[in-house]
Amino acid sequence: MKKSKAIIQKAFWLLLTVCPNLLLAKDYKLASPNGHNVITITCDQGIGFKVTNNQSAILAVQHLKLVLEATSLGVNPVIIREDRREIDKMIDVDIPTKFKEIHDNYNQLELTFKGDYSIIFRAYDNGVAYRFVSRLDKPKIKVKAEGMSFNVFNAHNTIWPYEAEKHDNSFLSHFEYLFKNINYTDIDSTAVGLPLYLTAQNDAKVIFTESDLFDYPNLFIQKSDQLNAVFPLVIESQQQVGDRSIKILKKADYIAETKGTREFPWRLWMINEDDASVLRNTLVYQLATPSKIAQTDWIHPGKVAWDWWNDNNITGVDFKSGINNDTYKYYIDFASEFGLDYILLDEGWTKSTLDLTHPNPQIDVPMLVEYAKKKHVGVILWVLWNPLDKDMNKILDLYKSWGVKGIKVDFMARAEQYMVNFYTRTAIACADRHLMVDFHGAYKPTGLERTYPNVISFESVHGLENDKWESTITPGHDVTLPFTRMVAGPMDYTPGAMHNVVKKNFFPAFSQPMSMGTRAHQTALYVLFESPLQMLADNPSNYLKEKDYTTYLSKFPTTWDDLRVLYADAGKAVILARRKGNLWYLGGITNWDPFNHPVKLDFLGKGKYQMELLKDGINADRAAEDYKLVHKSVDASTSLSVPMAPGGGFSAIFTPVQNE
């Protein structure tokens, strides 16, 4: 009996030595403020958690770990402390794209482990998130890998990103995804970028992405039996191919070399009861580091007269159009007439794309800046990222001396640690000089626009420019973007096409491009698509031919104080109401199917409003440029019926009527 007892005791202590937490495992629960989302964290040989939404199990996350050179954080974890917090505060948004104020309400649990690290978990009413925190007594550590796998239970109605153009390396990309409705079981093993849209077994909409990304690579997802986190490795050597592409010659065996004491990016699952809730979700912004810019009154969002999409094919002038001073004076005059804030000098204004300090002989930037200033218009310059990276301070000092208001940085097309750090350095260097930044050829937003509000927008979207060479920018694509790419943050899609055609009449045309869908659909994008720097992509000559329309278009702001979702069905139709000051704006679009949904104006305040409504004309199903502009007195009791043609839409402006 004694011998048997000794054997049992020996086995017990041996088991504790090999698996120290196996017999002492404890579940830690964290509920959201309203109790609808509950995280249950388990720490045994590894760390994982499950999430229930309205008492339905929807999500399981496993294998949370950081693999370093000498150790792995998250393997055989030993918990030494737990700390809980309840946060309920308001965030004032510097450059708001949804809400001027955001209610930031969550419950937090931080588990501290032996080995000088912790994991912070947060439960919101509309999502869950976690991040690693290291406190290692080392100036630098190499992260060899980060582990994380998850499964959305019985996932269905998945909207999955893919790229039409196949790449040898999915981490070298402009991240301009198309989207397809696909069965979860049919997702292939191609690594894709974020955000991801999945529907859980209880029909909750689960959007996975990340936030607060600094000094670390982007997270991608690759499916096997689960959805697994994968990351681009550090690039040790590369070969330049032309002026804007690279060939990777050698990669390191780690994903980041970073500080030993730091907070790692948030891994975030938005949990929304329906598609309308997806559009209201601001967790990427909420989880980002607050602004590091003390004074932001110099940052001026606005609309931009853009040259590149329309290929400078202006008409009715007595000079030769192109990349020259006369053409850009024409853009400035147009912008001034309609109250647009900026013009953009895109590719071609420099003597070469690799020399960002010398304009081509036909361009005098200081003269144009001065000419524009007299007409209350600012100038923004396009630059390639690589030459900017090599001599950033000299180039930006020159632009500041010229009086330029910002830069559009292009063709980064990578997402590893070095490139993430380039974004941060650019944001800081521009902020120091009161310059705004629009990142093109970019990965998706991760909250950088909160930390550095001068980062005014991002591309990372399959936008209108693609109409110049392919047939992928359909109304169905447009009505999918708000629920996928735009969930991550501002989106420089560049709307504004004036030549609009029905499906059968579309063809790509590089120099005189057109858009699929109706004029009313294209106009509604100025309400639906969030970008504090919003382009008017088409030719000023085309806008000037329709001055009543252009006057209407010029009235839409690019930042917003409030948002109401009136209808939302990803890929089918969306109708939004947004407020700026005491004015309300309305926008709705459909896919290739005609659509009509009653629009109640109960979001309006007390009193009467004058409505300007731009809707599909009676013949818009045949001639997509057909629209009708209606003026009408309305109030909060009014209900509108606005039929949308195939590929159609509508927009409206509501101005309060002053009491006499």
Coordinates of C-alpha atoms in Angstrom, one line a residue, residues 21 33 148 165 169 183 187 191 233 245 273 320 342 345 388 435 438 445 451 472 512 545 581 639 646:
N21 CA -0.4 23.8 -15.5
P33 CA -20.3 45.1 -20.5
M148 CA -2.6 31.8 -33.5
E165 CA -3.6 38.8 -60.5
N169 CA 4.6 35.8 -53.1
N183 CA -18.6 28.2 -48.6
I187 CA -11.6 28.3 -49.1
A191 CA -2.6 33.4 -47.8
L233 CA 9.7 37.4 -43.0
S245 CA 9.1 46.6 -57.9
E273 CA -25.6 40.9 -34.9
K320 CA -2.2 71.7 -75.2
Y342 CA -7.0 70.6 -53.3
L345 CA -0.2 66.4 -59.1
L388 CA 11.2 59.1 -50.5
L435 CA 2.0 67.7 -44.1
D438 CA -2.4 59.5 -48.4
P445 CA -5.5 50.5 -42.2
T451 CA -2.2 57.8 -33.7
T472 CA -14.0 44.2 -62.1
Q512 CA -11.3 58.1 -71.4
K545 CA -20.3 70.7 -68.8
G581 CA -23.1 69.7 -38.3
S639 CA -40.9 58.4 -45.8
P646 CA -29.9 47.9 -61.9

